[in-house]
Each structure stands twice: as C-alpha cells, then as structure tokens.
Short mmCIF file of C-alpha atoms in Angstrom, two decimals:
data_model
loop_
_atom_site.label_atom_id
_atom_site.label_comp_id
_atom_site.label_asym_id
_atom_site.label_seq_id
_atom_site.Cartn_x
_atom_site.Cartn_y
_atom_site.Cartn_z
CA MET A 252 0.00 0.00 0.00
CA ASN A 253 2.81 2.44 0.82
CA GLN A 254 4.38 1.88 -2.61
CA THR A 255 1.02 2.42 -4.34
CA VAL A 256 0.40 5.66 -2.45
CA ASP A 257 3.91 6.94 -3.19
CA ILE A 258 3.42 6.27 -6.89
CA LEU A 259 -0.07 7.82 -6.83
CA ASN A 260 1.39 10.98 -5.28
CA ASP A 261 3.88 11.18 -8.13
CA LEU A 262 1.34 10.41 -10.88
CA VAL A 263 -1.15 13.07 -9.74
CA GLY A 264 1.70 15.58 -9.83
CA PHE A 265 1.90 15.14 -13.60
CA ALA A 266 -0.81 17.38 -15.10
CA SER A 267 -1.40 14.92 -17.93
CA VAL A 268 -4.56 16.52 -19.32
CA SER A 269 -5.38 15.01 -22.73
CA ARG A 270 -4.64 18.25 -24.59
CA ASP A 271 -1.13 18.30 -23.08
CA PRO A 272 1.88 15.93 -23.30
CA ASN A 273 2.08 12.86 -21.06
CA ARG A 274 5.69 12.02 -21.91
CA LYS A 275 7.15 13.06 -18.54
CA LEU A 276 4.76 10.68 -16.80
CA ILE A 277 5.63 7.83 -19.17
CA ASP A 278 9.36 8.49 -18.74
CA TYR A 279 8.87 8.42 -14.96
CA VAL A 280 7.21 5.00 -15.18
CA ALA A 281 9.86 3.70 -17.57
CA GLU A 282 12.61 4.76 -15.16
CA LYS A 283 10.92 2.97 -12.25
CA LEU A 284 10.56 -0.22 -14.29
CA ALA A 285 14.17 -0.01 -15.48
CA LYS A 286 15.31 -0.01 -11.84
CA SER A 287 13.50 -3.35 -11.53
CA GLY A 288 15.31 -4.78 -14.55
CA VAL A 289 12.53 -4.30 -17.12
CA ASP A 290 13.07 -2.38 -20.35
CA PRO A 291 9.57 -1.21 -21.39
CA ILE A 292 8.49 -0.47 -24.95
CA ILE A 293 7.66 3.20 -25.50
CA ILE A 294 5.28 3.94 -28.40
CA PRO A 295 5.30 7.69 -29.09
CA ASP A 296 2.88 9.68 -31.19
CA GLU A 297 4.10 11.64 -34.21
CA SER A 298 5.09 14.62 -32.07
CA GLY A 299 7.03 12.53 -29.57
CA LYS A 300 5.29 14.45 -26.78
CA LYS A 301 2.79 11.70 -25.98
CA ALA A 302 3.37 7.98 -25.68
CA ASN A 303 2.04 4.59 -24.68
CA LEU A 304 4.07 2.22 -22.52
CA TYR A 305 4.07 -1.57 -22.68
CA ALA A 306 6.05 -3.89 -20.44
CA VAL A 307 6.19 -7.60 -19.64
CA THR A 308 7.77 -9.49 -16.79
CA GLY A 309 7.98 -13.25 -16.38
CA PRO A 310 8.50 -16.00 -18.97
CA ASP A 311 8.52 -15.16 -22.68
CA ILE A 312 5.44 -17.19 -23.53
CA ASP A 313 1.80 -16.74 -24.50
CA GLY A 314 -0.66 -16.11 -21.71
CA GLY A 315 -0.67 -14.32 -18.43
CA VAL A 316 -2.64 -11.22 -17.57
CA MET A 317 -2.45 -7.63 -18.79
CA LEU A 318 -3.16 -4.67 -16.51
CA SER A 319 -4.37 -1.76 -18.64
CA GLY A 320 -4.87 1.89 -17.77
CA HIS A 321 -4.83 5.33 -19.33
CA THR A 322 -2.56 8.10 -18.14
CA ASP A 323 -4.49 11.15 -19.37
CA VAL A 324 -7.04 13.07 -17.33
CA VAL A 325 -9.78 15.58 -18.12
CA PRO A 326 -9.26 19.33 -17.63
CA ILE A 327 -10.07 21.25 -14.46
CA ASP A 328 -11.12 24.41 -16.36
CA GLY A 329 -14.17 26.06 -14.85
CA GLN A 330 -14.29 23.72 -11.85
CA ASN A 331 -14.28 24.93 -8.26
CA TRP A 332 -11.61 22.83 -6.54
CA THR A 333 -11.07 23.22 -2.79
CA LYS A 334 -8.01 20.92 -2.89
CA PRO A 335 -4.94 21.24 -5.14
CA ALA A 336 -5.94 19.51 -8.38
CA PHE A 337 -2.46 18.34 -9.37
CA SER A 338 -1.16 17.45 -5.95
CA CYS A 339 -2.35 14.35 -4.08
CA THR A 340 -3.96 15.34 -0.78
CA TYR A 341 -4.90 12.78 1.89
CA GLU A 342 -7.81 13.68 4.14
CA ASP A 343 -10.33 11.57 6.08
CA GLY A 344 -9.41 8.32 4.35
CA LYS A 345 -9.52 9.78 0.84
CA TYR A 346 -6.85 10.71 -1.68
CA TYR A 347 -7.85 13.87 -3.56
CA GLY A 348 -6.53 15.08 -6.90
CA ARG A 349 -7.34 15.05 -10.60
CA GLY A 350 -7.24 11.48 -11.85
CA THR A 351 -7.17 9.75 -8.47
CA ALA A 352 -10.36 7.88 -9.38
CA ASP A 353 -10.14 8.07 -13.18
CA MET A 354 -7.74 6.31 -13.19
CA LYS A 355 -4.37 6.97 -11.64
CA GLY A 356 -5.34 5.07 -8.50
CA PHE A 357 -5.41 1.84 -10.48
CA VAL A 358 -2.38 2.80 -12.56
CA ALA A 359 -0.38 3.38 -9.38
CA ALA A 360 -1.46 0.02 -7.96
CA ALA A 361 -0.69 -1.71 -11.28
CA ILE A 362 2.82 -0.24 -11.43
CA ALA A 363 3.48 -1.23 -7.82
CA SER A 364 2.19 -4.75 -8.48
CA PHE A 365 4.28 -5.05 -11.64
CA ILE A 366 7.43 -4.00 -9.74
CA ASP A 367 6.66 -6.62 -7.08
CA ALA A 368 6.14 -9.23 -9.80
CA THR A 369 9.64 -8.65 -11.17
CA GLN A 370 10.96 -10.18 -7.94
CA LEU A 371 8.79 -13.31 -8.21
CA ASP A 372 9.32 -16.58 -10.05
CA LEU A 373 6.34 -16.25 -12.37
CA SER A 374 4.98 -19.22 -14.28
CA ASN A 375 2.88 -16.88 -16.44
CA PRO A 376 3.79 -13.35 -17.55
CA LEU A 377 2.37 -10.12 -16.21
CA HIS A 378 1.80 -7.40 -18.84
CA LEU A 379 1.43 -3.66 -18.19
CA ALA A 380 -0.17 -1.35 -20.78
CA LEU A 381 -0.44 2.41 -20.23
CA SER A 382 -2.02 4.63 -22.88
CA TYR A 383 -2.66 8.28 -23.73
CA ASP A 384 -5.70 10.19 -25.03
CA GLU A 385 -8.31 7.76 -23.74
CA GLU A 386 -10.45 10.63 -22.50
CA ILE A 387 -10.95 12.00 -26.02
CA GLY A 388 -12.11 8.74 -27.58
CA CYS A 389 -9.65 5.90 -26.88
CA ILE A 390 -7.28 7.35 -29.47
CA GLY A 391 -3.76 6.73 -28.18
CA VAL A 392 -4.16 3.06 -27.35
CA ARG A 393 -4.69 2.13 -31.02
CA SER A 394 -0.96 2.25 -31.82
CA LEU A 395 -0.30 0.04 -28.80
CA ILE A 396 -2.90 -2.42 -30.05
CA ASP A 397 -1.26 -2.41 -33.49
CA MET A 398 2.05 -3.29 -31.85
CA MET A 399 0.49 -6.05 -29.75
CA GLY A 400 -1.21 -7.50 -32.81
CA LYS A 401 2.21 -8.09 -34.37
CA SER A 402 3.75 -9.53 -31.20
CA PRO A 403 4.50 -13.28 -31.11
CA HIS A 404 2.89 -13.50 -27.65
CA LYS A 405 -0.23 -11.97 -26.19
CA PRO A 406 -1.94 -12.09 -22.79
CA ALA A 407 -4.65 -14.61 -22.01
CA PHE A 408 -6.69 -12.03 -20.08
CA CYS A 409 -6.91 -8.25 -19.72
CA ILE A 410 -8.03 -6.23 -16.68
CA VAL A 411 -8.88 -2.60 -17.48
CA GLY A 412 -8.75 -0.72 -14.19
CA GLU A 413 -11.37 1.98 -14.76
CA PRO A 414 -13.23 2.88 -11.55
CA THR A 415 -15.92 0.31 -10.76
CA GLU A 416 -15.66 0.44 -6.95
CA MET A 417 -13.86 -2.88 -7.44
CA GLY A 418 -17.00 -4.38 -8.93
CA LEU A 419 -16.53 -6.86 -11.78
CA ALA A 420 -17.75 -5.31 -15.04
CA THR A 421 -18.17 -7.55 -18.09
CA GLY A 422 -19.60 -4.97 -20.47
CA HIS A 423 -20.04 -1.39 -21.54
CA LYS A 424 -21.68 0.37 -24.46
CA GLY A 425 -19.93 1.35 -27.65
CA LYS A 426 -19.79 4.97 -28.78
CA THR A 427 -19.92 6.65 -32.18
CA ALA A 428 -19.47 10.43 -32.36
CA ILE A 429 -20.83 12.15 -35.47
CA ARG A 430 -20.79 15.68 -36.88
CA ALA A 431 -23.62 16.73 -39.18
CA ASN A 432 -22.85 19.61 -41.56
CA CYS A 433 -26.12 21.31 -42.43
CA GLN A 434 -25.94 23.41 -45.61
CA GLY A 435 -28.56 26.05 -46.43
CA ARG A 436 -28.66 29.37 -48.26
CA GLU A 437 -28.02 32.76 -46.68
CA GLY A 438 -30.33 35.74 -47.04
CA HIS A 439 -31.74 38.81 -45.32
CA SER A 440 -33.95 37.85 -42.39
CA ALA A 441 -36.72 40.11 -43.75
CA LEU A 442 -36.86 37.73 -46.71
CA ALA A 443 -36.28 34.58 -44.70
CA PRO A 444 -38.75 32.36 -46.62
CA MET A 445 -36.72 32.96 -49.79
CA ALA A 446 -33.55 31.64 -48.14
CA MET A 447 -32.91 28.27 -46.49
CA ASN A 448 -32.09 28.42 -42.78
CA ALA A 449 -29.36 25.88 -41.96
CA LEU A 450 -30.19 26.13 -38.27
CA HIS A 451 -33.73 25.01 -39.05
CA LEU A 452 -32.28 21.98 -40.84
CA ALA A 453 -30.13 21.31 -37.78
CA CYS A 454 -33.17 21.53 -35.51
CA ASP A 455 -35.12 19.20 -37.78
CA LEU A 456 -32.25 16.72 -37.52
CA ALA A 457 -32.16 17.08 -33.74
CA GLY A 458 -35.89 16.37 -33.68
CA GLU A 459 -35.43 13.15 -35.67
CA ILE A 460 -32.66 12.09 -33.28
CA ARG A 461 -35.06 12.65 -30.36
CA HIS A 462 -37.77 10.60 -32.07
CA MET A 463 -35.34 7.72 -32.64
CA GLN A 464 -34.22 7.93 -29.02
CA ASP A 465 -37.82 7.68 -27.85
CA GLU A 466 -38.32 4.60 -30.04
CA LEU A 467 -35.17 2.94 -28.74
CA ALA A 468 -36.24 3.57 -25.15
CA ARG A 469 -39.75 2.26 -25.81
CA ALA A 470 -39.21 -0.69 -28.15
CA GLY A 471 -35.47 -1.19 -28.70
CA HIS A 472 -33.19 -3.90 -27.37
CA LYS A 473 -32.88 -3.97 -23.59
CA ASP A 474 -30.06 -5.03 -21.27
CA ASP A 475 -31.10 -4.56 -17.66
CA ASP A 476 -27.51 -4.91 -16.43
CA TYR A 477 -27.14 -1.22 -17.41
CA ASN A 478 -28.67 1.64 -15.43
CA VAL A 479 -29.82 3.00 -18.83
CA PRO A 480 -30.82 -0.33 -20.38
CA TYR A 481 -31.13 0.74 -24.04
CA THR A 482 -29.06 2.39 -26.76
CA THR A 483 -28.98 6.18 -26.48
CA MET A 484 -28.72 8.99 -29.05
CA HIS A 485 -27.71 12.40 -27.74
CA VAL A 486 -27.18 15.85 -29.29
CA GLY A 487 -24.34 17.60 -27.50
CA ARG A 488 -23.70 20.73 -29.54
CA ILE A 489 -25.30 22.95 -32.20
CA GLU A 490 -23.38 25.77 -33.85
CA GLY A 491 -24.45 28.22 -36.55
CA GLY A 492 -25.41 31.72 -37.47
CA VAL A 493 -23.61 35.06 -37.61
CA GLN A 494 -26.18 37.61 -36.44
CA LEU A 495 -29.93 37.88 -36.09
CA ASN A 496 -30.74 39.61 -39.39
CA ILE A 497 -28.87 37.06 -41.53
CA VAL A 498 -30.41 33.69 -42.40
CA PRO A 499 -27.54 31.28 -41.71
CA ASN A 500 -26.23 29.21 -44.60
CA ALA A 501 -24.38 26.66 -42.43
CA ALA A 502 -24.84 24.91 -39.10
CA PHE A 503 -23.23 21.97 -37.34
CA ILE A 504 -24.57 19.38 -34.95
CA ASP A 505 -22.37 17.09 -32.89
CA PHE A 506 -24.23 14.01 -31.66
CA GLU A 507 -23.44 10.53 -30.42
CA ILE A 508 -24.78 7.00 -30.35
CA ARG A 509 -23.97 4.87 -27.30
CA ASN A 510 -25.04 1.42 -28.34
CA LEU A 511 -25.76 -1.90 -26.72
CA ALA A 512 -23.96 -4.88 -28.23
CA GLU A 513 -27.20 -5.88 -29.97
CA ASP A 514 -27.47 -2.57 -31.87
CA ASP A 515 -25.32 -1.59 -34.85
CA PRO A 516 -24.54 2.15 -34.71
CA MET A 517 -23.97 2.29 -38.47
CA ALA A 518 -27.42 0.83 -39.06
CA LEU A 519 -28.90 3.44 -36.73
CA LEU A 520 -27.05 6.19 -38.60
CA ASP A 521 -28.36 4.86 -41.92
CA LYS A 522 -31.88 4.85 -40.48
CA LEU A 523 -31.45 8.46 -39.39
CA LYS A 524 -30.25 9.42 -42.88
CA ASP A 525 -33.34 7.79 -44.39
CA ARG A 526 -35.61 9.72 -42.03
CA ILE A 527 -33.99 13.06 -42.71
CA ALA A 528 -33.93 12.56 -46.51
CA PRO A 529 -37.50 13.88 -47.13
CA ILE A 530 -36.68 17.03 -45.13
CA ILE A 531 -33.59 17.62 -47.28
CA GLU A 532 -35.62 17.12 -50.46
CA ILE A 533 -38.13 19.73 -49.38
CA ALA A 534 -35.28 22.14 -48.56
CA LYS A 535 -33.76 21.59 -52.02
CA LYS A 536 -36.91 23.00 -53.63
CA THR A 537 -35.94 26.38 -52.19
CA ALA A 538 -32.16 25.95 -52.30
CA PRO A 539 -30.80 23.13 -54.51
CA GLU A 540 -27.52 23.25 -52.57
CA ALA A 541 -29.27 22.38 -49.29
CA ASN A 542 -27.96 19.21 -47.71
CA ILE A 543 -26.93 17.46 -44.50
CA GLN A 544 -23.65 15.54 -44.58
CA PHE A 545 -22.48 13.24 -41.81
CA THR A 546 -18.88 12.65 -40.69
CA ILE A 547 -17.90 10.10 -38.04
CA THR A 548 -15.40 11.89 -35.81
CA ASN A 549 -14.66 9.02 -33.43
CA THR A 550 -15.85 5.53 -32.64
CA TYR A 551 -14.96 2.70 -30.32
CA PRO A 552 -16.67 -0.63 -29.72
CA GLY A 553 -18.54 -1.79 -26.68
CA LEU A 554 -17.44 -4.63 -24.45
CA ASN A 555 -19.66 -7.68 -23.95
CA THR A 556 -17.70 -10.45 -22.27
CA PRO A 557 -19.92 -13.49 -21.61
CA LYS A 558 -20.71 -14.02 -17.94
CA ASP A 559 -19.60 -17.66 -18.22
CA ALA A 560 -16.22 -16.74 -19.76
CA GLU A 561 -13.09 -18.11 -18.12
CA ILE A 562 -11.85 -14.63 -17.27
CA VAL A 563 -15.01 -13.95 -15.28
CA SER A 564 -14.61 -16.99 -13.06
CA PHE A 565 -10.91 -16.16 -12.75
CA MET A 566 -11.73 -12.62 -11.57
CA LYS A 567 -14.45 -13.79 -9.21
CA ALA A 568 -11.85 -15.96 -7.50
CA LEU A 569 -9.43 -13.01 -7.25
CA THR A 570 -11.92 -10.45 -5.97
CA GLY A 571 -14.49 -12.50 -4.10
CA ASN A 572 -17.24 -10.96 -6.25
CA ASN A 573 -20.11 -13.29 -7.04
CA THR A 574 -21.96 -10.87 -9.30
CA THR A 575 -21.11 -8.86 -12.41
CA ILE A 576 -22.09 -5.39 -13.59
CA LYS A 577 -22.10 -3.36 -16.81
CA MET A 578 -21.22 0.31 -17.19
CA ALA A 579 -22.64 3.18 -19.21
CA PHE A 580 -19.22 4.77 -19.82
CA GLY A 581 -16.77 3.37 -22.33
CA THR A 582 -13.24 2.03 -21.93
CA GLU A 583 -10.37 0.71 -24.03
CA GLY A 584 -11.50 -2.81 -23.15
CA GLY A 585 -13.72 -3.11 -26.20
CA LEU A 586 -10.72 -2.49 -28.46
CA PHE A 587 -8.57 -5.11 -26.73
CA SER A 588 -11.41 -7.61 -27.01
CA ARG A 589 -12.42 -6.86 -30.61
CA ASP A 590 -9.11 -6.05 -32.27
CA ILE A 591 -6.73 -8.58 -30.71
CA GLY A 592 -9.15 -11.06 -29.18
CA ILE A 593 -8.10 -10.74 -25.53
CA PRO A 594 -10.91 -11.63 -23.10
CA THR A 595 -11.37 -8.49 -21.03
CA VAL A 596 -13.11 -7.25 -17.91
CA VAL A 597 -13.14 -3.89 -16.15
CA CYS A 598 -12.34 -3.70 -12.44
CA GLY A 599 -10.70 -0.87 -10.56
CA PRO A 600 -10.78 1.31 -7.44
CA GLY A 601 -12.92 4.40 -7.05
CA SER A 602 -16.22 5.51 -8.49
CA MET A 603 -16.95 7.27 -11.76
CA ASP A 604 -19.35 9.39 -9.71
CA GLN A 605 -16.15 11.14 -8.61
CA GLY A 606 -14.51 11.20 -12.02
CA HIS A 607 -14.41 14.46 -14.03
CA LYS A 608 -15.57 16.47 -10.99
CA PRO A 609 -13.84 18.97 -8.72
CA ASP A 610 -12.22 17.45 -5.61
CA GLU A 611 -12.04 14.06 -7.31
CA PHE A 612 -10.93 11.33 -4.91
CA VAL A 613 -10.31 7.64 -4.40
CA SER A 614 -10.67 6.14 -0.94
CA ALA A 615 -7.82 4.44 0.87
CA GLU A 616 -10.13 1.46 1.39
CA GLN A 617 -10.59 1.05 -2.36
CA LEU A 618 -6.83 1.21 -2.96
CA VAL A 619 -6.29 -1.48 -0.34
CA GLN A 620 -8.86 -3.69 -2.08
CA CYS A 621 -7.11 -3.13 -5.41
CA ASP A 622 -3.68 -3.92 -3.96
CA THR A 623 -5.12 -7.08 -2.40
CA MET A 624 -6.58 -8.19 -5.73
CA LEU A 625 -3.32 -7.56 -7.60
CA SER A 626 -1.30 -9.36 -4.93
CA ALA A 627 -3.58 -12.36 -5.35
CA LEU A 628 -3.12 -12.07 -9.12
CA ASN A 629 0.67 -12.19 -8.76
CA GLN A 630 0.38 -15.32 -6.66
CA ARG A 631 -1.79 -16.95 -9.32
CA LEU A 632 0.85 -16.06 -11.92
CA VAL A 633 3.47 -17.74 -9.74
CA ASN A 634 1.42 -20.89 -9.27
CA GLY A 635 0.06 -20.99 -12.83
CA ILE A 636 -3.34 -19.74 -13.94
#
C-alpha cells in the first residue's frame, strides 16, 4: 500500500490533461521499471510528446494477464476545486486530486504490483499497458494495439482498471461520435422564406434524433444490467449563425450513439439518414444546394464479455465478487477484445461518480482492495493460472 500511495502521489503531480503531453509521466514509469530490470516499450505519437508504454515481466510465452490503464485526465477548467488539483492530498481516508479515481489510482497500484512481480518466479507473464488520449475517444491506445497484434505472444486475459468500486464489469456500451454539416442558403432575415435556414435543418435533424431515441427507449433492445438499459442517441452541440438579421447558410450538430452490443450504430445512422432525406428534399426546392452531410469523428466498440467466460470466473476468485455489472461509460477494453481477441473485464478502485468532478478522490479502502486483488493475481501467476 505504501508503494502504491507513493506512486499515486507522483502520478497526480503530472498534469497529464489530454490536450497536453504525457511524456514526462511515461518516462517516470519507464525509469521505475528499469530499476527493476525491465526495459519497457515506448510507443510515441508523431510529435514525440505523448506515448504509450508496454512492459512484460515473467516468462517469454503466451498467456498471463495484462493490466491496462490510461494516463491522461480531463481538464479542471471552470471547476471549483477546494483541494490542489495536481497534488495528491490525503484527508479523512480519501486521496484527492485530478485522476485519483479516473484512473491513476489503479495505474499506481498496477505499477506497484508489476514492480513486485519482477521479484517473483512467475509461471505466467504479467503485462502492463499504459495509454494516452483515452479521455478523447480511446485514441492513443490504437498504436499500442497495433504493436500487440504483431507480437509473437499476447496475454490470455486483460483487466482494465477503470473505476468500478472494485466491482466486476463484463460490459459497456460502444460509442460513435458524429458531426452533421447542415448546408442552407443565406439571405436577409426580412426575406427569410426565400432563403434556407441551416439552423432550421439542424433543428429538424435534432428532432429526428429525439424521435429515434424515444423509439429505442420504448421498443429497442434492452439489457437490464445497465442503469440505462437501451441504446442512447444524444445531441451535445449545435453551432451556426452570424447575427440575427442574416439567415444562416451553415450549421453543425455534434451528436453521439452509445449502443448496446445488440445494436449496430452504423445501421442506426443509416436509419437516421433515411428519415432526414425527405426534409432535405423539401429544402432543395428552395435551395438546390441544401444538404446534410455526416462525418464520423470518433468511434470505439462496446465490451460484452460473456458471464460464463473463463476470465469472469478467474476474476471472481481473485476479488471475491459473485456478481457482475455493466457500465454506461466506455473504456479501451472493447478495443482489446475486438481487435486482438483478448478476453477483457473492467475492475478498478474508485467511483466514476467522482470522475471528471472537482475534488475528485479515491478512498484508501478502495486502494487497499485493489492492492489485495493484484497481490492475489501475482500469486496466481506464480502458481500458474
């Protein structure tokens, strides 16, 4: 526990907001691992200012377990913190600071556990994967996954340590982010009917998205393991217009689909396009250039590990959990599962109710539970999974 807390103090001190470099944090971790005799693989982005880290200890064989976490955090802009955001503060059994829950608490415990494992006679390897830019759409981890896909050996299981209050999560929804470019025709507002208002097109699109959401909630697929048990469609941003007396010729809508495993987001997008097509055709009668074009800005898959999968029984034995959960928020786990076929679960200290908020914290009790789980994992890797 002392080693985990020491590392957590250091990690929180790196202001690794997604818009900023994380390289100092990665170099810090690499130096700690090097002192334990492990030479990690660093996978930088094109700028060299951000990087993933991948390390393995134990025998050079297939199998073992991978501990996965992201090193970036969300900004603190506009938030009213009463504790230092980028300094770890202990108070009343809680460790405060940006990223303590999401998810530097787990990353600290994973690094500490990995260092301990280097001193053990492992029968199966322990893998450590740290990524960047998870918070803006699981972007950085993709180059790490490409590297792992070419590796001669891969882990048997993956534990993504996002905050679940140490509950055992077998699934989360996928996400597709989309920008709609609504094209109209400008004109004087006194002659508005002779122009084509792009903001009106955007509002018509938003209305169709709401109608589809209502249908999904009423008659779509259901998975009661989620607190929102159906696929959701959400408009997050509308932009357009210059000033009141000008009919705007362009507007943008940013919206998302967070889908259950049973729903195909591309099929839902195609359905939305079909529904909006008659509205576009009517608009073209006034302005032939009127249109709505869709661009996918980011997408990642959901996770849907079967409850009877070997990794689930393995994790139940490690944690003592007899039940499983599913989460509304996404993780990198779906990519590990889909792209390189590693059975994956999500289990980590802290609560996402604290994530992304001022005075974010993880409790000391949760860190102890995580350390206990990872210690038990190391023993299983010694004895053979």
